[in-house]
Short mmCIF file of C-alpha atoms in Angstrom, two decimals:
data_model
loop_
_atom_site.label_atom_id
_atom_site.label_comp_id
_atom_site.label_asym_id
_atom_site.label_seq_id
_atom_site.Cartn_x
_atom_site.Cartn_y
_atom_site.Cartn_z
CA MET A 1077 33.57 45.72 175.29
CA ARG A 1078 30.17 44.62 174.10
CA VAL A 1079 30.06 42.84 170.78
CA GLY A 1080 26.67 42.73 169.09
CA VAL A 1081 25.15 42.07 165.73
CA PRO A 1082 26.15 44.86 163.34
CA GLN A 1083 23.27 47.06 162.33
CA LEU A 1084 22.66 48.61 158.94
CA ARG A 1085 23.36 52.16 160.11
CA GLY A 1086 25.76 53.26 157.39
CA LEU A 1087 24.25 54.90 154.33
CA ARG A 1088 26.60 52.93 152.07
CA MET A 1089 25.49 49.62 153.57
CA ARG A 1090 21.82 50.56 153.30
CA LEU A 1091 22.23 51.49 149.64
CA VAL A 1092 24.07 48.26 148.85
CA VAL A 1093 21.46 46.17 150.64
CA ALA A 1094 18.62 48.07 148.94
CA PHE A 1095 20.15 47.61 145.49
CA ALA A 1096 20.82 43.93 146.20
CA LEU A 1097 17.25 43.37 147.34
CA VAL A 1098 15.84 45.18 144.33
CA ALA A 1099 18.13 43.22 142.02
CA ALA A 1100 17.23 39.93 143.69
CA LEU A 1101 13.53 40.74 143.45
CA ALA A 1102 13.86 41.84 139.83
CA ALA A 1103 15.94 38.78 138.92
CA ALA A 1104 13.51 36.47 140.68
CA SER A 1105 10.48 38.11 139.07
CA THR A 1106 12.07 38.16 135.62
CA GLY A 1107 13.25 34.59 135.99
CA ALA A 1108 9.84 33.42 137.15
CA LEU A 1109 8.03 35.19 134.28
CA THR A 1110 10.60 33.97 131.75
CA PHE A 1111 10.38 30.45 133.09
CA ARG A 1112 6.60 30.45 132.98
CA GLU A 1113 6.43 31.81 129.45
CA ALA A 1114 9.17 29.49 128.18
CA ARG A 1115 7.63 26.46 129.88
CA THR A 1116 4.22 27.30 128.46
CA SER A 1117 5.72 27.77 125.02
CA VAL A 1118 7.60 24.47 125.15
CA LEU A 1119 4.60 22.51 126.38
CA GLN A 1120 2.23 24.27 123.98
CA GLN A 1121 4.47 23.53 121.00
CA SER A 1122 4.83 19.88 122.03
CA GLN A 1123 1.10 19.60 122.62
CA ASP A 1124 0.17 21.18 119.28
CA THR A 1125 2.60 18.94 117.43
CA VAL A 1126 1.26 15.78 119.06
CA ILE A 1127 -2.35 16.72 118.44
CA LYS A 1128 -1.67 17.61 114.79
CA VAL A 1129 0.16 14.35 114.12
CA LEU A 1130 -2.53 12.36 115.94
CA ARG A 1131 -5.35 13.95 113.94
CA THR A 1132 -3.51 13.35 110.68
CA GLN A 1133 -2.82 9.76 111.55
CA VAL A 1134 -6.39 9.01 112.70
CA ASP A 1135 -7.91 10.74 109.68
CA ARG A 1136 -5.70 8.61 107.43
CA LEU A 1137 -6.43 5.31 109.17
CA ALA A 1138 -10.10 5.73 110.09
CA PRO A 1139 -11.58 4.88 106.60
CA ASP A 1140 -9.86 1.49 106.68
CA ILE A 1141 -11.62 0.43 109.90
CA GLY A 1142 -14.53 -1.90 109.43
CA PHE A 1143 -17.73 -0.80 111.06
CA PRO A 1144 -18.71 -1.88 113.53
CA PRO A 1145 -15.08 -2.58 114.46
CA ASP A 1146 -13.97 -5.71 116.24
CA GLU A 1147 -11.22 -6.00 118.82
CA ALA A 1148 -8.65 -6.96 116.18
CA GLY A 1149 -9.48 -3.85 114.16
CA LEU A 1150 -9.15 -1.69 117.26
CA ARG A 1151 -5.78 -3.27 118.07
CA ARG A 1152 -4.56 -2.72 114.53
CA LEU A 1153 -5.67 0.95 114.65
CA ALA A 1154 -3.83 1.43 117.98
CA ALA A 1155 -0.66 -0.10 116.59
CA ASP A 1156 -0.78 1.95 113.40
CA VAL A 1157 -1.31 5.21 115.33
CA ALA A 1158 1.59 4.37 117.67
CA GLU A 1159 3.90 3.84 114.69
CA ALA A 1160 3.50 7.54 113.79
CA GLU A 1161 6.22 8.23 116.38
CA PRO A 1162 9.52 6.69 115.15
CA ALA A 1163 11.02 6.79 118.64
CA GLY A 1164 8.30 4.47 119.85
CA THR A 1165 7.29 6.65 122.80
CA TRP A 1166 3.60 6.81 121.91
CA ARG A 1167 1.18 4.56 123.76
CA VAL A 1168 -2.30 4.30 122.22
CA LEU A 1169 -5.62 3.11 123.59
CA VAL A 1170 -8.64 2.66 121.27
CA VAL A 1171 -12.10 2.22 122.79
CA TYR A 1172 -15.40 1.30 121.15
CA GLY A 1173 -18.31 0.60 123.46
CA GLY A 1174 -17.19 -2.25 125.73
CA LEU A 1175 -14.20 -3.13 123.51
CA SER A 1176 -10.72 -1.67 124.02
CA ALA A 1177 -7.27 -2.32 122.61
CA THR A 1178 -3.80 -0.88 123.23
CA SER A 1179 -0.68 -0.60 121.12
CA ASP A 1180 1.04 -2.83 123.68
CA PRO A 1181 -1.10 -5.74 124.92
CA ASP A 1182 0.64 -5.68 128.32
CA ASP A 1183 0.07 -1.94 128.85
CA PRO A 1184 -2.54 -1.28 131.60
CA PHE A 1185 -2.90 2.30 130.30
CA GLU A 1186 -3.88 3.84 133.64
CA GLU A 1187 -3.31 7.48 132.60
CA VAL A 1188 -6.80 7.96 131.15
CA THR A 1189 -8.80 9.60 133.94
CA PRO A 1190 -12.60 9.59 134.24
CA ASP A 1191 -12.62 13.36 133.67
CA LEU A 1192 -10.81 12.93 130.37
CA ARG A 1193 -13.23 10.17 129.26
CA ARG A 1194 -16.23 12.37 130.04
CA ALA A 1195 -14.66 15.27 128.14
CA VAL A 1196 -14.16 13.07 125.07
CA ASP A 1197 -17.72 11.73 125.32
CA THR A 1198 -19.24 15.21 125.43
CA SER A 1199 -17.03 17.05 122.95
CA SER A 1200 -16.13 16.56 119.35
CA ALA A 1201 -12.88 18.47 119.80
CA THR A 1202 -9.59 16.97 120.79
CA VAL A 1203 -9.01 17.23 124.50
CA PHE A 1204 -5.80 16.78 126.47
CA GLN A 1205 -4.62 16.50 130.04
CA ARG A 1206 -1.23 16.35 131.72
CA VAL A 1207 -0.90 13.55 134.24
CA THR A 1208 1.96 13.29 136.75
CA SER A 1209 2.90 9.91 138.14
CA GLY A 1210 5.84 9.97 140.49
CA ASP A 1211 8.62 11.93 138.83
CA HIS A 1212 7.21 11.49 135.32
CA THR A 1213 4.76 13.77 133.53
CA SER A 1214 2.80 12.57 130.50
CA LEU A 1215 0.56 14.31 128.00
CA VAL A 1216 -2.71 12.37 127.49
CA VAL A 1217 -4.73 13.29 124.38
CA GLY A 1218 -8.23 12.02 123.65
CA MET A 1219 -10.40 12.37 120.57
CA SER A 1220 -13.52 10.85 119.01
CA VAL A 1221 -13.44 9.36 115.50
CA ALA A 1222 -16.21 10.66 113.21
CA TYR A 1223 -17.24 9.50 109.72
CA ALA A 1224 -19.02 11.22 106.84
CA LEU A 1225 -22.55 10.28 105.79
CA SER A 1226 -21.54 10.24 102.10
CA ALA A 1227 -18.68 11.30 99.91
CA ALA A 1228 -20.57 14.41 98.79
CA ASP A 1229 -21.86 15.31 102.22
CA TYR A 1230 -19.83 17.26 104.66
CA ALA A 1231 -22.00 16.19 107.59
CA VAL A 1232 -20.25 13.86 110.00
CA LEU A 1233 -21.47 11.53 112.70
CA PRO A 1234 -19.57 10.14 115.65
CA SER A 1235 -18.48 6.61 115.13
CA GLY A 1236 -18.27 5.83 118.82
CA ILE A 1237 -14.56 5.05 118.48
CA GLN A 1238 -12.34 6.94 120.90
CA VAL A 1239 -8.58 7.17 120.59
CA PHE A 1240 -6.39 8.01 123.61
CA LEU A 1241 -2.72 8.79 123.27
CA THR A 1242 -0.10 9.04 126.02
CA VAL A 1243 3.16 10.82 125.27
CA PRO A 1244 5.92 11.09 127.93
CA GLN A 1245 7.14 14.65 128.56
CA THR A 1246 10.73 13.64 129.22
CA ARG A 1247 12.26 15.90 126.59
CA GLU A 1248 10.07 18.85 127.59
CA ALA A 1249 10.99 18.30 131.26
CA ALA A 1250 14.66 18.43 130.26
CA TYR A 1251 14.05 21.74 128.48
CA VAL A 1252 12.30 23.12 131.58
CA ASP A 1253 15.12 21.95 133.86
CA ALA A 1254 17.61 23.64 131.56
CA LEU A 1255 15.60 26.85 131.82
CA VAL A 1256 15.61 26.66 135.62
CA ALA A 1257 19.38 26.14 135.65
CA ALA A 1258 19.85 29.06 133.26
CA VAL A 1259 17.75 31.35 135.47
CA GLN A 1260 19.70 30.30 138.54
CA ARG A 1261 23.01 30.92 136.79
CA ALA A 1262 21.84 34.35 135.68
CA THR A 1263 20.83 35.35 139.20
CA VAL A 1264 24.37 35.44 140.61
CA PRO A 1265 25.77 37.82 137.93
CA ALA A 1266 22.66 39.96 138.33
CA LEU A 1267 23.25 40.26 142.06
CA ALA A 1268 26.95 40.98 141.54
CA LEU A 1269 26.08 43.67 139.01
CA ALA A 1270 23.53 45.14 141.42
CA VAL A 1271 26.10 45.30 144.22
CA LEU A 1272 28.58 46.96 141.86
CA LEU A 1273 25.97 49.51 140.80
CA ALA A 1274 25.05 50.05 144.43
CA LEU A 1275 28.67 50.76 145.32
CA LEU A 1276 28.97 53.21 142.44
CA ALA A 1277 25.69 54.89 143.38
CA ALA A 1278 26.67 54.99 147.05
CA ARG A 1279 29.98 56.55 146.11
CA GLY A 1280 28.23 59.22 144.06
CA VAL A 1281 25.74 59.92 146.86
CA LEU A 1282 28.17 59.71 149.76
CA ARG A 1283 30.84 61.93 148.26
CA PRO A 1284 28.83 65.15 148.76
CA VAL A 1285 27.50 63.80 152.07
CA ARG A 1286 31.05 63.26 153.32
CA ALA A 1287 32.01 66.70 152.09
CA LEU A 1288 29.02 68.12 153.95
CA ARG A 1289 30.00 66.27 157.13
CA SER A 1290 33.59 67.49 156.88
CA ALA A 1291 32.45 71.04 156.24
CA THR A 1292 30.02 70.91 159.17
CA ARG A 1293 32.79 69.66 161.44
CA SER A 1294 35.05 72.43 160.18
CA ILE A 1295 32.35 74.99 160.94
CA ALA A 1296 31.96 73.53 164.43
CA GLU A 1297 35.72 73.91 164.97
CA GLY A 1298 35.47 77.61 164.20
CA ARG A 1299 36.51 77.76 160.54
CA LEU A 1300 33.49 79.74 159.42
CA ASP A 1301 34.91 80.44 155.96
CA THR A 1302 34.40 76.79 154.98
CA ARG A 1303 32.34 76.34 151.80
CA LEU A 1304 31.23 73.42 149.65
CA ALA A 1305 31.79 73.03 145.93
CA VAL A 1306 28.39 73.02 144.20
CA GLN A 1307 28.23 70.56 141.31
CA GLY A 1308 25.18 69.74 139.24
CA SER A 1309 21.59 70.78 139.86
CA ASP A 1310 20.14 67.91 141.87
CA GLU A 1311 18.94 67.84 145.48
CA LEU A 1312 22.47 67.38 146.83
CA ALA A 1313 23.63 70.42 144.88
CA ASP A 1314 20.72 72.38 146.38
CA LEU A 1315 21.77 71.14 149.82
CA SER A 1316 25.36 72.28 149.23
CA HIS A 1317 24.14 75.66 148.02
CA THR A 1318 21.92 76.05 151.09
CA PHE A 1319 24.82 75.06 153.34
CA ASN A 1320 27.03 77.71 151.75
CA GLU A 1321 24.36 80.36 152.23
CA THR A 1322 23.89 79.31 155.86
CA ALA A 1323 27.63 79.29 156.50
CA ALA A 1324 27.99 82.75 154.94
CA ALA A 1325 25.15 84.11 157.06
CA LEU A 1326 26.63 82.48 160.16
CA GLU A 1327 30.08 83.87 159.41
CA GLU A 1328 28.65 87.34 158.96
CA SER A 1329 26.63 87.11 162.20
CA VAL A 1330 29.56 85.74 164.20
CA ALA A 1331 31.87 88.39 162.81
CA GLU A 1332 29.37 91.06 163.80
CA LEU A 1333 28.96 89.56 167.28
CA ARG A 1334 32.71 89.26 167.71
CA GLY A 1335 33.12 92.84 166.66
CA MET A 1336 30.46 93.95 169.13
CA GLU A 1337 32.06 91.84 171.86
CA ALA A 1338 35.50 93.22 171.11
CA ARG A 1339 34.16 96.77 171.19
CA ALA A 1340 32.39 96.06 174.48
CA ARG A 1341 35.56 94.62 176.00
CA ARG A 1342 37.64 97.51 174.74
CA PHE A 1343 35.07 99.95 176.06
CA ALA A 1344 35.08 98.32 179.52
CA ALA A 1345 38.88 98.26 179.56
CA ASP A 1346 39.13 101.87 178.38
CA VAL A 1347 36.56 103.06 180.89
CA SER A 1348 38.25 101.17 183.71
CA HIS A 1349 41.63 102.54 182.70
CA GLU A 1350 40.34 106.08 182.49
CA LEU A 1351 38.69 105.77 185.90
CA ARG A 1352 41.83 104.66 187.68
CA THR A 1353 43.49 108.07 187.69
CA PRO A 1354 40.53 110.06 189.08
CA LEU A 1355 39.80 107.24 191.50
CA ALA A 1356 43.38 107.37 192.76
CA ALA A 1357 42.97 111.08 193.37
CA MET A 1358 39.58 110.53 195.03
CA SER A 1359 41.07 107.84 197.24
CA ALA A 1360 43.83 110.17 198.36
CA VAL A 1361 41.29 112.87 199.15
CA THR A 1362 38.99 110.51 201.03
CA ASP A 1363 41.95 109.24 203.06
CA VAL A 1364 42.67 112.80 204.16
CA LEU A 1365 39.00 113.42 204.90
CA ASP A 1366 38.82 110.20 206.91
CA GLU A 1367 41.67 111.39 209.08
CA ASP A 1368 39.85 114.68 209.76
CA ALA A 1369 36.36 113.15 210.08
CA GLY A 1370 36.61 113.24 213.85
CA HIS A 1371 36.89 117.07 213.82
CA LEU A 1372 33.87 117.56 211.56
CA ASP A 1373 30.25 117.93 212.52
CA PRO A 1374 28.30 114.62 212.59
CA ASP A 1375 26.44 115.08 209.30
CA THR A 1376 29.59 116.06 207.44
CA ALA A 1377 31.53 113.18 209.02
CA THR A 1378 28.83 110.70 207.96
CA ALA A 1379 28.91 112.01 204.41
CA VAL A 1380 32.71 111.80 204.34
CA ARG A 1381 32.70 108.20 205.56
CA LEU A 1382 30.01 107.28 202.99
CA ILE A 1383 32.04 108.84 200.17
CA SER A 1384 35.13 107.01 201.39
CA GLU A 1385 33.34 103.63 201.44
CA GLU A 1386 31.83 104.11 198.01
CA THR A 1387 35.18 105.23 196.62
CA VAL A 1388 36.79 102.04 197.93
CA LYS A 1389 34.01 99.95 196.35
CA LEU A 1390 34.33 101.82 193.07
CA ALA A 1391 38.09 101.31 193.07
CA ARG A 1392 37.58 97.58 193.72
CA LEU A 1393 35.05 97.40 190.89
CA VAL A 1394 37.43 99.12 188.49
CA ASP A 1395 40.24 96.74 189.47
CA ASP A 1396 37.95 93.75 188.94
CA LEU A 1397 36.79 95.08 185.57
CA MET A 1398 40.39 95.51 184.49
CA GLU A 1399 41.16 91.97 185.61
CA ILE A 1400 38.16 90.41 183.85
CA SER A 1401 38.91 92.37 180.68
CA ARG A 1402 42.38 90.82 180.60
CA PHE A 1403 40.81 87.38 180.76
CA ASP A 1404 38.41 88.27 177.94
CA ALA A 1405 41.24 89.61 175.81
CA GLY A 1406 43.35 86.49 176.38
CA ALA A 1407 46.05 88.56 178.02
CA ALA A 1408 46.03 86.86 181.42
CA VAL A 1409 49.53 85.49 182.07
CA LEU A 1410 50.56 82.85 184.57
CA HIS A 1411 53.74 83.42 186.56
CA LEU A 1412 54.35 79.98 187.97
CA ASP A 1413 56.45 79.35 191.01
CA GLU A 1414 57.13 76.30 193.18
CA ILE A 1415 55.50 77.11 196.51
CA ASP A 1416 54.19 75.47 199.66
CA LEU A 1417 50.44 75.61 199.10
CA ALA A 1418 49.53 75.35 202.78
CA GLU A 1419 51.81 78.27 203.65
CA SER A 1420 50.30 80.31 200.78
CA LEU A 1421 46.80 79.76 202.19
CA ARG A 1422 47.96 80.80 205.67
CA ARG A 1423 49.45 84.03 204.33
CA THR A 1424 46.21 84.82 202.47
CA LEU A 1425 44.14 84.48 205.64
CA SER A 1426 46.67 86.35 207.78
CA ALA A 1427 46.95 89.27 205.33
CA ARG A 1428 43.19 89.88 205.60
CA ALA A 1429 42.96 89.31 209.35
CA TRP A 1430 40.82 86.20 208.89
CA THR A 1431 42.99 83.86 210.94
CA ASP A 1432 40.62 83.98 213.92
CA LEU A 1433 37.50 83.82 211.76
CA VAL A 1434 38.36 80.76 209.70
CA ASP A 1435 39.15 77.19 210.78
CA VAL A 1436 41.83 75.50 208.71
CA ASP A 1437 42.68 71.88 207.95
CA LEU A 1438 46.02 72.09 206.18
CA PRO A 1439 48.85 69.60 205.66
CA PRO A 1440 52.21 70.08 207.43
CA PRO A 1441 54.73 72.53 205.96
CA ASP A 1442 56.27 71.44 202.65
CA ALA A 1443 54.02 68.36 202.55
CA LEU A 1444 52.12 69.67 199.55
CA ARG A 1445 54.02 71.76 197.00
CA GLY A 1446 53.21 72.68 193.44
CA ARG A 1447 53.87 75.14 190.64
CA VAL A 1448 51.13 77.77 190.65
CA ASP A 1449 50.80 81.51 190.26
CA PRO A 1450 50.95 82.74 193.89
CA ARG A 1451 49.06 85.99 193.18
CA ARG A 1452 46.22 84.24 191.38
CA LEU A 1453 46.01 81.53 194.06
CA ASP A 1454 45.75 84.31 196.66
CA VAL A 1455 42.88 85.88 194.68
CA VAL A 1456 41.06 82.54 194.43
CA VAL A 1457 41.27 81.77 198.14
CA ALA A 1458 40.50 85.35 199.21
CA ASN A 1459 37.40 85.56 197.01
CA LEU A 1460 36.01 82.21 198.18
CA VAL A 1461 36.67 82.82 201.88
CA GLY A 1462 35.38 86.39 201.69
CA ASN A 1463 32.24 85.17 199.93
CA ALA A 1464 31.72 82.55 202.66
CA LEU A 1465 32.15 85.13 205.44
CA ARG A 1466 29.77 87.60 203.78
CA HIS A 1467 27.01 85.34 202.54
CA GLY A 1468 27.45 82.09 204.48
CA GLY A 1469 27.56 81.46 208.20
CA ARG A 1470 30.29 80.79 210.69
CA PRO A 1471 32.19 78.68 211.28
CA VAL A 1472 33.96 78.85 207.94
CA ARG A 1473 36.50 76.15 207.25
CA VAL A 1474 39.30 75.83 204.67
CA ARG A 1475 40.67 72.39 203.76
CA LEU A 1476 43.67 71.50 201.59
CA TYR A 1477 44.61 67.98 200.53
CA GLU A 1478 46.00 66.02 197.60
CA VAL A 1479 44.22 63.49 195.38
CA HIS A 1480 45.25 61.40 192.40
CA ARG A 1481 43.20 61.22 189.24
CA GLY A 1482 43.75 57.77 187.77
CA ASP A 1483 45.65 54.77 189.08
CA ARG A 1484 48.55 55.67 191.36
CA SER A 1485 50.48 52.65 190.13
CA PHE A 1486 50.85 54.29 186.73
CA GLU A 1487 53.41 56.97 186.08
CA GLY A 1488 50.88 59.08 184.16
CA ALA A 1489 48.47 59.46 187.10
CA GLU A 1490 47.64 63.16 187.65
CA ARG A 1491 48.17 64.79 191.04
CA LEU A 1492 45.62 67.35 192.12
CA ALA A 1493 45.57 69.84 194.97
CA VAL A 1494 42.03 70.23 196.32
CA ILE A 1495 41.00 73.37 198.20
CA GLU A 1496 37.60 73.33 199.92
CA VAL A 1497 35.92 76.36 201.49
CA LEU A 1498 32.96 75.34 203.67
CA ASP A 1499 30.51 77.54 205.52
CA SER A 1500 27.64 76.85 207.92
CA GLY A 1501 25.04 79.14 206.39
CA PRO A 1502 21.70 78.35 204.76
CA GLY A 1503 23.36 77.10 201.60
CA ILE A 1504 22.80 78.14 198.01
CA PRO A 1505 19.34 77.75 196.43
CA ASP A 1506 19.25 75.06 193.76
CA SER A 1507 18.12 77.61 191.18
CA VAL A 1508 21.20 79.74 191.91
CA LEU A 1509 23.87 77.02 191.91
CA PRO A 1510 24.31 76.90 188.11
CA HIS A 1511 24.84 80.68 188.00
CA VAL A 1512 27.10 81.47 190.97
CA PHE A 1513 30.17 81.96 188.76
CA GLU A 1514 28.40 84.25 186.28
CA ARG A 1515 29.28 87.92 186.17
CA PHE A 1516 27.04 90.29 188.13
CA TYR A 1517 24.56 87.49 188.82
CA LYS A 1518 22.06 88.32 191.56
CA SER A 1519 20.02 85.61 193.20
CA ASP A 1520 17.59 88.24 194.46
CA ALA A 1521 16.36 90.58 191.73
CA ALA A 1522 15.30 93.14 194.32
CA ARG A 1523 18.86 93.34 195.70
CA THR A 1524 20.50 96.07 193.66
CA ARG A 1525 23.61 96.60 195.77
CA THR A 1526 26.21 94.15 197.04
CA GLU A 1527 29.24 94.57 199.24
CA GLY A 1528 31.48 93.29 196.48
CA SER A 1529 31.80 94.12 192.81
CA GLY A 1530 29.74 91.16 191.62
CA LEU A 1531 32.77 89.81 189.74
CA GLY A 1532 34.63 88.02 192.52
CA LEU A 1533 33.44 84.47 191.77
CA ALA A 1534 33.74 85.04 188.01
CA ILE A 1535 37.37 86.14 188.50
CA THR A 1536 37.92 83.10 190.73
CA ALA A 1537 36.65 80.77 188.02
CA GLU A 1538 38.89 82.41 185.39
CA ASN A 1539 41.98 82.18 187.61
CA VAL A 1540 41.30 78.48 188.22
CA ARG A 1541 40.73 77.90 184.53
CA VAL A 1542 44.05 79.41 183.44
CA HIS A 1543 45.74 77.00 185.87
CA GLY A 1544 44.03 74.12 184.07
CA GLY A 1545 41.85 73.37 187.10
CA THR A 1546 38.16 73.34 187.94
CA VAL A 1547 35.94 75.00 190.53
CA ARG A 1548 32.43 74.04 191.53
CA ALA A 1549 29.82 74.99 194.12
CA ALA A 1550 27.49 72.66 196.00
CA ASN A 1551 25.48 72.34 199.21
CA ARG A 1552 26.54 70.05 202.02
CA PRO A 1553 24.05 67.48 203.34
CA GLU A 1554 24.57 68.75 206.88
CA GLY A 1555 23.93 72.36 205.81
CA GLY A 1556 25.96 75.16 204.33
CA ALA A 1557 27.74 75.60 201.02
CA VAL A 1558 31.05 74.20 199.83
CA PHE A 1559 33.27 75.55 197.06
CA THR A 1560 35.79 73.05 195.71
CA VAL A 1561 38.87 73.99 193.68
CA GLU A 1562 41.00 71.36 191.95
CA LEU A 1563 44.43 72.45 190.67
CA PRO A 1564 46.89 70.18 188.83
CA LEU A 1565 50.20 69.90 190.67
CA ARG A 1566 53.03 70.52 188.24
CA SER A 1567 56.58 69.53 189.09
CA ASP A 1568 59.58 71.76 188.54
CA GLU A 1569 60.19 70.14 185.14
CA SER A 1570 56.58 70.42 183.98
CA PRO A 1571 55.94 73.29 181.57
CA GLY A 1572 53.32 75.79 182.65
CA ARG A 1573 50.85 77.72 180.55
CA SER A 1574 51.43 81.42 180.20
CA GLY A 1575 48.13 82.57 178.83
CA THR A 1576 44.54 81.62 178.21
#
């Protein structure tokens, strides 16, 4: 048994996977958008607060700076600005021309980038930049200090003093990490909820689909009165309604066809039955005329013989029609008996004077016995051998042997009797082989008359079928046709079928 990777073929699995993917995508998108907005809000709030406090502090301390400032004044300004943060996390750098001072004399203050310095030089607004060093992110703010021309004048001039502030983003990073953890925790319940919704949706979708499958299978098994319950007004309800309409139309058509078929069978049976009595009388008359044909003039004798032959053919046709009508009506009954199959085949050939015309390959007496219907077996063999003699070529050969279907070492292995009828004629055209057991089939459309009734092989197939066997036709590689019959060999204790 081959074991492979399971494929998503079931509708339920496809729905669950689709819902899970949609939920995962929605959760990821929502989480990403929420994270971005929350992160921006946290950083923006922190940034605005720092800039506001810095401006307030610088505006308060700037008037006390001597101008031009010296390095001590710059250091004092840096220390005073840094004290605005009670936690002591602010680091301040004050620059004036070639002088610079920091809130911590040992602080190299490497976070101020050339881009930030240029931005402060060219803009009077407060500028900021986030700088990442290793695992730490810091907010760097830069601004220029301006002074008023006079107390009554609102005009301001740049003082040339620049203040740079570095604030670690440790607390903000913790907030962002908490947001990431919250989004991750929310993803699992979202996926679980999506799978649950998918199962519920799949159940709602698959219930009518399963009902449709069951109803279709019921229709295929012959229960044409099967209908679906129509609920709702969606596409599945429309499908159920359409199925019911189709099933009703099919039931009506099949009922009509069955009625026509039953009438045709009854008509054929009635006609055949009604013809038997006049045919019996005609046969008696033709028998008398045949006996006196030698005393009649040649033309009258020829006409008498022709009528006699056609009467025999018509009687055979009526008998075959009666037989086939019993099969169609399901009235064919098996009368099983334990017989020697080889002896039965010999009697069939002897009764028709075919012993000298047919070669046989049969097992010894009582070597192959089985429970069959002797009359129907006689019909099968007679029809096949007669067909070979009429349409094949001599020599015609009949073989009988036993085969086992399955392993002989097992008690349940089936025993089969195989009967082969082989001829040496031209064989059967490939286009004809699939139709040889059809009723009244003619391989040559121009041939309107046959020596038989046209039902012999069809009756043969039906007799084999009621035995539970098979029959098939083929061409032999060395030339000629072969008909093969396989019949199950029942023991005395095995029950037989008594009908079709």
